[in-house]
Amino acid sequence: MHKKGCSKSVCQCFIVPNYILENMALNDVEAARVSLAKSRQMRRRRIFKEYDIKGVTALTDAGSGRHGESARHVYDCKGGTKLRVNEARKEGDRSSGDHVVNQAYDYSGVVRDYFKEVLHRNSMDNEGLDLILNVHYGNKFTNAYWDGDEMVFGDGDGIIFSNFADSLDVIGHELTHGVTQFTSGLEYEGQSGALNEHLSDVFGVTIKQYHLKQTAADADWLIGADIMGPTLKGQALRSMKAPGTAFDNKLMGKDLQPDHMRNFYKGERDNHGVHINSGIPNKAFYLVSMEIGTDKAALIWFDAMQNLFATANFNQFVQVVIKAAQKLADGGTVPHTAIKTIEDAFKAVGLPE
Ligand SMILES: [Zn+2]
Ligand SMILES: [Zn+2]
């Protein structure tokens, strides 16, 4: 089954799922209504763009860096919707006068360096793909997304959501969609789509913990806590530690994420629950990290990520993760006890079925 204008391997992955924005629009949040309309427009336009992306990633190699070396390019949309127009800061440039430009530049650098230094991956495609970041997109646009070869950030409405570039876990999440696209290409639908979302959440929080030098026990395990505006401070988009508890308010509705297969979401919304059922593997990753440390868990998950295939389901994912743990344990990178820890963590969320 295939829906909503994303190809099998390349998806427009928004950080705020539509079902949340729809709830906000029903509650008369004008910015949410406008953002939803904008997203629909972009999806339609997107169909044409995909032909460009496939095979023509050179398109993104916008210059400056040496070949094979990923360079950052931050563009300022200045409230408009044209991408890659006004370059505000490129690799090596001094700090800009614009805080948002600098945040996008710095955080994307943190993500790129994490993949390179810790996971030995050279940018999203492992060939030094440039990082293109468009900030100040649209008027009060309440979302951020990865679009196959670039990122786009809205400023938020300043009330419910603040600026989307102001969050390391959001940028880590979105850029990890790029890594998934260039590795397994997990289809953005149903269980494979929930795994796609899961992996983005995993590296979003892992990179944040690494950057802040936090342990699994210190960390908040939230996605998007930094982008909540004054009205909803203290809430977030997702919680890996306690899926289903990230938000509960009139504007956004209630967090629908399950933390166990018994509550698996079977409805049609959200591409059959890609941002909803990701709560199940998210909880398992949290449990594993609490036992063996987030850094070791991330090494196992990253190995698994490269051995997945586009239609993988939850059961198959469990197998691939255990195989990755076995391999890394044999190589001495993680303790042998990690295998049992992973089996127990998945069992705790009802997997395999
Ligand atoms: Zn799709
Ligand atoms: Zn996502």
Tab-separated table of C-alpha atoms and ligand atoms in Angstrom:
chain	number	residue	atom	x	y	z
A	1	MET	CA	0.000	0.000	0.000
A	2	HIS	CA	1.326	3.356	-0.906
A	3	LYS	CA	0.000	6.751	-0.025
A	4	LYS	CA	0.431	10.439	0.192
A	5	GLY	CA	3.013	11.397	-2.349
A	6	CYS	CA	6.150	9.829	-0.979
A	7	SER	CA	8.080	7.375	-3.092
A	8	LYS	CA	9.184	4.034	-1.747
A	9	SER	CA	12.678	5.150	-0.856
A	10	VAL	CA	12.438	8.932	-0.480
A	11	CYS	CA	9.989	10.505	1.905
A	12	GLN	CA	9.139	13.943	3.068
A	13	CYS	CA	9.456	13.292	6.753
A	14	PHE	CA	7.873	15.956	8.930
A	15	ILE	CA	8.815	16.177	12.605
A	16	VAL	CA	5.278	17.117	13.682
A	17	PRO	CA	2.895	14.472	12.347
A	18	ASN	CA	-0.203	15.655	10.538
A	19	TYR	CA	-2.590	14.128	13.037
A	20	ILE	CA	-1.271	16.534	15.680
A	21	LEU	CA	-1.553	19.540	13.369
A	22	GLU	CA	-5.079	18.460	12.422
A	23	ASN	CA	-6.056	18.487	16.064
A	24	MET	CA	-4.562	21.950	16.448
A	25	ALA	CA	-6.392	23.177	13.346
A	26	LEU	CA	-9.673	21.891	14.790
A	27	ASN	CA	-8.933	24.012	17.837
A	28	ASP	CA	-8.608	27.131	15.713
A	29	VAL	CA	-4.842	27.360	15.645
A	30	GLU	CA	-4.413	29.330	12.452
A	31	ALA	CA	-0.705	28.536	12.056
A	32	ALA	CA	-1.464	24.794	12.102
A	33	ARG	CA	-4.100	25.201	9.416
A	34	VAL	CA	-1.750	27.158	7.181
A	35	SER	CA	1.093	24.670	7.740
A	36	LEU	CA	-1.136	21.744	6.804
A	37	ALA	CA	-2.177	23.445	3.583
A	38	LYS	CA	1.460	24.234	2.820
A	39	SER	CA	2.483	20.593	3.393
A	40	ARG	CA	-0.212	19.370	1.035
A	41	GLN	CA	1.042	21.740	-1.652
A	42	MET	CA	4.601	20.590	-1.164
A	43	ARG	CA	3.641	16.943	-1.426
A	44	ARG	CA	2.091	17.614	-4.797
A	45	ARG	CA	5.126	19.519	-6.007
A	46	ARG	CA	7.320	16.781	-4.562
A	47	ILE	CA	6.261	14.220	-7.140
A	48	PHE	CA	8.288	16.103	-9.733
A	49	LYS	CA	11.295	16.564	-7.534
A	50	GLU	CA	11.880	12.871	-6.938
A	51	TYR	CA	13.133	12.379	-10.433
A	52	ASP	CA	15.867	14.852	-9.636
A	53	ILE	CA	16.926	13.209	-6.419
A	54	LYS	CA	17.341	9.645	-7.551
A	55	GLY	CA	20.795	9.154	-8.923
A	56	VAL	CA	21.510	12.852	-9.142
A	57	THR	CA	22.779	13.477	-5.642
A	58	ALA	CA	25.582	15.468	-7.260
A	59	LEU	CA	22.910	18.132	-7.457
A	60	THR	CA	23.354	18.594	-3.729
A	61	ASP	CA	27.110	18.860	-3.906
A	62	ALA	CA	26.740	22.590	-4.088
A	63	GLY	CA	30.394	23.414	-4.046
A	64	SER	CA	32.910	24.788	-1.539
A	65	GLY	CA	34.005	21.512	0.097
A	66	ARG	CA	36.536	19.228	-1.476
A	67	HIS	CA	35.084	16.188	-3.183
A	68	GLY	CA	33.840	13.637	-0.666
A	69	GLU	CA	33.845	16.166	2.126
A	70	SER	CA	30.473	17.231	3.423
A	71	ALA	CA	29.972	21.002	3.531
A	72	ARG	CA	27.123	22.809	5.253
A	73	HIS	CA	25.057	25.425	3.448
A	74	VAL	CA	22.458	27.348	5.408
A	75	TYR	CA	19.927	29.326	3.375
A	76	ASP	CA	17.581	31.971	4.725
A	77	CYS	CA	14.101	31.721	3.181
A	78	LYS	CA	13.207	35.052	4.833
A	79	GLY	CA	9.632	33.954	5.429
A	80	GLY	CA	9.148	32.845	1.838
A	81	THR	CA	8.907	29.355	0.412
A	82	LYS	CA	11.749	29.340	-2.110
A	83	LEU	CA	14.572	27.020	-1.123
A	84	ARG	CA	18.332	27.510	-1.595
A	85	VAL	CA	18.090	31.159	-2.520
A	86	ASN	CA	19.853	33.395	-0.017
A	87	GLU	CA	22.906	31.646	1.368
A	88	ALA	CA	23.369	32.920	4.908
A	89	ARG	CA	26.307	30.806	6.067
A	90	LYS	CA	28.393	28.108	4.434
A	91	GLU	CA	31.074	25.773	5.728
A	92	GLY	CA	33.878	27.684	7.361
A	93	ASP	CA	32.075	31.044	7.389
A	94	ARG	CA	32.104	33.112	10.529
A	95	SER	CA	29.066	33.177	12.767
A	96	SER	CA	26.083	34.968	11.237
A	97	GLY	CA	24.120	37.657	13.062
A	98	ASP	CA	21.106	35.355	12.937
A	99	HIS	CA	20.718	32.952	15.859
A	100	VAL	CA	18.588	30.513	13.861
A	101	VAL	CA	21.105	30.327	11.019
A	102	ASN	CA	23.826	29.603	13.569
A	103	GLN	CA	21.813	26.935	15.363
A	104	ALA	CA	21.103	25.087	12.108
A	105	TYR	CA	24.785	25.336	11.186
A	106	ASP	CA	26.065	24.198	14.587
A	107	TYR	CA	23.610	21.380	15.219
A	108	SER	CA	23.916	19.905	11.729
A	109	GLY	CA	27.671	19.955	12.324
A	110	VAL	CA	27.221	18.049	15.584
A	111	VAL	CA	25.117	15.428	13.773
A	112	ARG	CA	27.575	15.099	10.891
A	113	ASP	CA	30.533	14.809	13.296
A	114	TYR	CA	28.766	12.179	15.380
A	115	PHE	CA	28.133	10.010	12.326
A	116	LYS	CA	31.713	10.469	11.175
A	117	GLU	CA	33.612	10.135	14.438
A	118	VAL	CA	31.486	7.602	16.283
A	119	LEU	CA	29.896	5.587	13.484
A	120	HIS	CA	32.523	6.188	10.769
A	121	ARG	CA	29.913	7.287	8.283
A	122	ASN	CA	30.801	10.164	5.958
A	123	SER	CA	27.593	12.228	5.950
A	124	MET	CA	24.153	10.822	5.157
A	125	ASP	CA	25.160	8.970	1.987
A	126	ASN	CA	28.619	7.939	3.286
A	127	GLU	CA	30.113	9.870	0.375
A	128	GLY	CA	30.238	13.301	1.932
A	129	LEU	CA	26.842	14.605	0.863
A	130	ASP	CA	26.564	18.332	1.529
A	131	LEU	CA	24.099	19.388	4.199
A	132	ILE	CA	21.586	21.873	2.848
A	133	LEU	CA	19.543	23.642	5.512
A	134	ASN	CA	16.778	26.125	4.716
A	135	VAL	CA	15.646	28.177	7.729
A	136	HIS	CA	12.923	30.815	8.283
A	137	TYR	CA	10.730	28.901	5.854
A	138	GLY	CA	7.235	30.311	5.394
A	139	ASN	CA	5.209	32.475	7.707
A	140	LYS	CA	4.936	30.858	11.170
A	141	PHE	CA	5.368	27.470	9.511
A	142	THR	CA	4.977	24.938	12.328
A	143	ASN	CA	7.114	22.084	11.085
A	144	ALA	CA	10.532	20.888	9.903
A	145	TYR	CA	11.280	18.190	7.385
A	146	TRP	CA	13.861	16.245	5.442
A	147	ASP	CA	13.094	16.266	1.760
A	148	GLY	CA	15.371	13.688	0.195
A	149	ASP	CA	18.374	15.974	-0.164
A	150	GLU	CA	17.816	18.982	2.097
A	151	MET	CA	16.215	20.142	5.334
A	152	VAL	CA	13.592	22.812	5.811
A	153	PHE	CA	12.740	24.556	9.101
A	154	GLY	CA	9.801	26.778	9.973
A	155	ASP	CA	9.929	29.455	12.657
A	156	GLY	CA	6.904	28.075	14.476
A	157	ASP	CA	4.111	30.347	15.619
A	158	GLY	CA	6.048	31.426	18.712
A	159	ILE	CA	3.176	30.347	20.941
A	160	ILE	CA	2.743	26.602	20.590
A	161	PHE	CA	5.957	25.861	18.723
A	162	SER	CA	9.147	27.889	18.740
A	163	ASN	CA	11.824	27.748	16.052
A	164	PHE	CA	12.360	24.263	14.692
A	165	ALA	CA	16.084	24.728	14.080
A	166	ASP	CA	16.594	25.244	17.793
A	167	SER	CA	16.689	21.554	18.632
A	168	LEU	CA	19.514	19.075	18.275
A	169	ASP	CA	17.221	16.050	18.537
A	170	VAL	CA	14.982	17.448	15.784
A	171	ILE	CA	17.938	18.003	13.428
A	172	GLY	CA	19.433	14.623	14.370
A	173	HIS	CA	16.076	12.968	13.740
A	174	GLU	CA	15.632	14.570	10.323
A	175	LEU	CA	19.169	13.957	9.080
A	176	THR	CA	18.905	10.315	10.162
A	177	HIS	CA	16.016	10.017	7.700
A	178	GLY	CA	18.702	10.790	5.140
A	179	VAL	CA	20.884	7.949	6.402
A	180	THR	CA	17.929	5.558	6.251
A	181	GLN	CA	17.177	6.709	2.725
A	182	PHE	CA	20.724	5.882	1.630
A	183	THR	CA	20.864	2.533	3.486
A	184	SER	CA	17.773	0.338	3.880
A	185	GLY	CA	15.303	2.802	2.337
A	186	LEU	CA	12.623	1.617	4.792
A	187	GLU	CA	9.225	2.257	3.200
A	188	TYR	CA	7.358	5.060	4.955
A	189	GLU	CA	4.234	3.097	5.663
A	190	GLY	CA	3.023	0.693	8.364
A	191	GLN	CA	5.673	-1.232	10.338
A	192	SER	CA	8.592	-0.440	8.024
A	193	GLY	CA	7.601	3.238	8.274
A	194	ALA	CA	7.447	3.005	12.078
A	195	LEU	CA	10.971	1.535	12.001
A	196	ASN	CA	12.076	4.431	9.807
A	197	GLU	CA	10.668	6.843	12.426
A	198	HIS	CA	12.141	4.766	15.247
A	199	LEU	CA	15.679	4.939	13.848
A	200	SER	CA	15.398	8.709	13.475
A	201	ASP	CA	14.277	9.026	17.095
A	202	VAL	CA	17.088	6.698	18.223
A	203	PHE	CA	19.840	8.798	16.666
A	204	GLY	CA	18.103	12.077	17.535
A	205	VAL	CA	18.347	11.287	21.241
A	206	THR	CA	21.654	9.427	21.025
A	207	ILE	CA	23.391	12.385	19.388
A	208	LYS	CA	21.899	14.746	21.944
A	209	GLN	CA	23.084	12.583	24.852
A	210	TYR	CA	26.523	12.300	23.273
A	211	HIS	CA	26.747	16.058	22.777
A	212	LEU	CA	25.550	16.868	26.306
A	213	LYS	CA	27.651	14.020	27.774
A	214	GLN	CA	24.564	12.560	29.418
A	215	THR	CA	24.072	8.976	30.534
A	216	ALA	CA	20.893	7.061	29.723
A	217	ALA	CA	19.738	7.662	33.284
A	218	ASP	CA	20.370	11.448	33.129
A	219	ALA	CA	18.690	12.036	29.780
A	220	ASP	CA	15.052	13.060	29.304
A	221	TRP	CA	14.535	10.765	26.260
A	222	LEU	CA	12.185	13.332	24.729
A	223	ILE	CA	11.941	14.327	21.083
A	224	GLY	CA	11.033	17.926	20.383
A	225	ALA	CA	10.979	19.279	23.956
A	226	ASP	CA	13.108	22.235	22.770
A	227	ILE	CA	10.672	23.330	20.079
A	228	MET	CA	7.646	23.672	22.335
A	229	GLY	CA	6.593	27.297	22.695
A	230	PRO	CA	5.638	29.017	25.964
A	231	THR	CA	2.068	27.688	25.888
A	232	LEU	CA	3.182	24.064	25.955
A	233	LYS	CA	6.514	24.194	27.796
A	234	GLY	CA	7.258	20.900	29.524
A	235	GLN	CA	5.583	18.834	26.817
A	236	ALA	CA	7.236	17.236	23.782
A	237	LEU	CA	6.403	15.334	20.590
A	238	ARG	CA	7.492	11.904	21.776
A	239	SER	CA	8.957	10.157	24.800
A	240	MET	CA	11.113	7.088	24.256
A	241	LYS	CA	11.181	6.365	27.973
A	242	ALA	CA	7.416	6.528	28.387
A	243	PRO	CA	5.701	6.447	24.985
A	244	GLY	CA	2.195	7.876	25.155
A	245	THR	CA	3.031	10.517	27.780
A	246	ALA	CA	4.811	13.232	25.759
A	247	PHE	CA	1.792	15.480	25.407
A	248	ASP	CA	-1.750	15.725	26.616
A	249	ASN	CA	-3.403	19.068	25.986
A	250	LYS	CA	-6.385	20.505	24.241
A	251	LEU	CA	-4.436	21.906	21.299
A	252	MET	CA	-2.378	18.852	20.328
A	253	GLY	CA	-4.667	16.175	21.709
A	254	LYS	CA	-3.146	13.198	23.508
A	255	ASP	CA	0.042	11.323	22.614
A	256	LEU	CA	-1.152	8.129	20.877
A	257	GLN	CA	2.079	6.143	21.093
A	258	PRO	CA	1.805	2.608	22.490
A	259	ASP	CA	4.662	1.064	24.471
A	260	HIS	CA	3.601	-2.541	23.845
A	261	MET	CA	2.384	-4.640	20.901
A	262	ARG	CA	-0.921	-5.233	22.668
A	263	ASN	CA	-1.778	-1.589	21.965
A	264	PHE	CA	-0.443	-1.540	18.392
A	265	TYR	CA	-2.264	1.147	16.405
A	266	LYS	CA	-4.161	-0.438	13.506
A	267	GLY	CA	-5.805	2.696	12.088
A	268	GLU	CA	-5.056	4.475	8.828
A	269	ARG	CA	-3.895	7.838	10.096
A	270	ASP	CA	-0.263	8.843	9.907
A	271	ASN	CA	0.566	6.402	7.061
A	272	HIS	CA	-0.786	3.623	9.267
A	273	GLY	CA	0.827	4.910	12.410
A	274	VAL	CA	4.464	5.565	11.476
A	275	HIS	CA	4.890	8.166	14.255
A	276	ILE	CA	2.606	6.181	16.565
A	277	ASN	CA	3.800	2.576	16.562
A	278	SER	CA	7.436	3.724	16.635
A	279	GLY	CA	6.784	3.992	20.379
A	280	ILE	CA	7.111	0.204	20.651
A	281	PRO	CA	10.709	-0.194	19.378
A	282	ASN	CA	11.556	3.192	20.972
A	283	LYS	CA	10.737	1.800	24.398
A	284	ALA	CA	12.885	-1.284	23.685
A	285	PHE	CA	15.848	0.911	22.735
A	286	TYR	CA	15.445	2.879	25.962
A	287	LEU	CA	15.400	-0.323	28.036
A	288	VAL	CA	18.540	-1.632	26.315
A	289	SER	CA	20.337	1.697	26.802
A	290	MET	CA	19.580	1.707	30.514
A	291	GLU	CA	21.327	-1.672	30.789
A	292	ILE	CA	24.345	-1.373	28.495
A	293	GLY	CA	24.570	2.413	27.918
A	294	THR	CA	23.181	4.466	25.047
A	295	ASP	CA	26.548	4.535	23.238
A	296	LYS	CA	26.757	0.735	22.996
A	297	ALA	CA	23.077	0.369	22.136
A	298	ALA	CA	23.539	2.930	19.335
A	299	LEU	CA	26.455	0.946	17.851
A	300	ILE	CA	24.256	-2.149	17.696
A	301	TRP	CA	21.304	-0.256	16.222
A	302	PHE	CA	23.532	1.410	13.627
A	303	ASP	CA	24.893	-1.960	12.515
A	304	ALA	CA	21.322	-3.272	12.278
A	305	MET	CA	20.267	-0.198	10.332
A	306	GLN	CA	22.676	-1.086	7.547
A	307	ASN	CA	21.433	-4.654	7.336
A	308	LEU	CA	17.745	-3.887	7.094
A	309	PHE	CA	15.683	-3.925	3.928
A	310	ALA	CA	12.922	-1.626	2.710
A	311	THR	CA	9.932	-3.743	3.783
A	312	ALA	CA	11.277	-4.985	7.139
A	313	ASN	CA	8.656	-5.467	9.852
A	314	PHE	CA	9.066	-5.422	13.642
A	315	ASN	CA	9.749	-9.165	13.973
A	316	GLN	CA	12.414	-9.032	11.291
A	317	PHE	CA	13.920	-5.963	12.917
A	318	VAL	CA	14.315	-7.849	16.204
A	319	GLN	CA	16.218	-10.603	14.375
A	320	VAL	CA	18.506	-8.138	12.637
A	321	VAL	CA	19.254	-6.275	15.882
A	322	ILE	CA	20.100	-9.515	17.707
A	323	LYS	CA	22.355	-10.569	14.853
A	324	ALA	CA	24.108	-7.192	15.013
A	325	ALA	CA	24.590	-7.589	18.772
A	326	GLN	CA	26.058	-11.053	18.276
A	327	LYS	CA	28.495	-9.751	15.687
A	328	LEU	CA	29.621	-6.805	17.814
A	329	ALA	CA	29.885	-9.015	20.917
A	330	ASP	CA	32.101	-11.460	19.032
A	331	GLY	CA	34.275	-8.551	17.955
A	332	GLY	CA	34.531	-7.339	21.548
A	333	THR	CA	32.770	-4.014	20.900
A	334	VAL	CA	29.818	-4.742	23.186
A	335	PRO	CA	29.479	-7.217	26.071
A	336	HIS	CA	28.023	-10.669	25.328
A	337	THR	CA	25.285	-9.966	27.866
A	338	ALA	CA	23.912	-7.389	25.408
A	339	ILE	CA	22.201	-10.176	23.447
A	340	LYS	CA	20.113	-11.311	26.410
A	341	THR	CA	19.442	-7.684	27.352
A	342	ILE	CA	18.066	-7.006	23.864
A	343	GLU	CA	15.915	-10.148	23.860
A	344	ASP	CA	14.469	-9.153	27.240
A	345	ALA	CA	13.819	-5.561	26.153
A	346	PHE	CA	11.924	-6.639	23.048
A	347	LYS	CA	10.028	-9.226	25.081
A	348	ALA	CA	8.983	-6.426	27.442
A	349	VAL	CA	7.247	-4.645	24.539
A	350	GLY	CA	5.674	-7.855	23.166
A	351	LEU	CA	8.211	-8.684	20.434
A	352	PRO	CA	8.634	-10.830	18.513
A	353	GLU	CA	4.959	-11.529	18.075
B	1	ZN	ZN	5.372	6.140	1.157
B	2	ZN	ZN	10.602	11.567	11.130
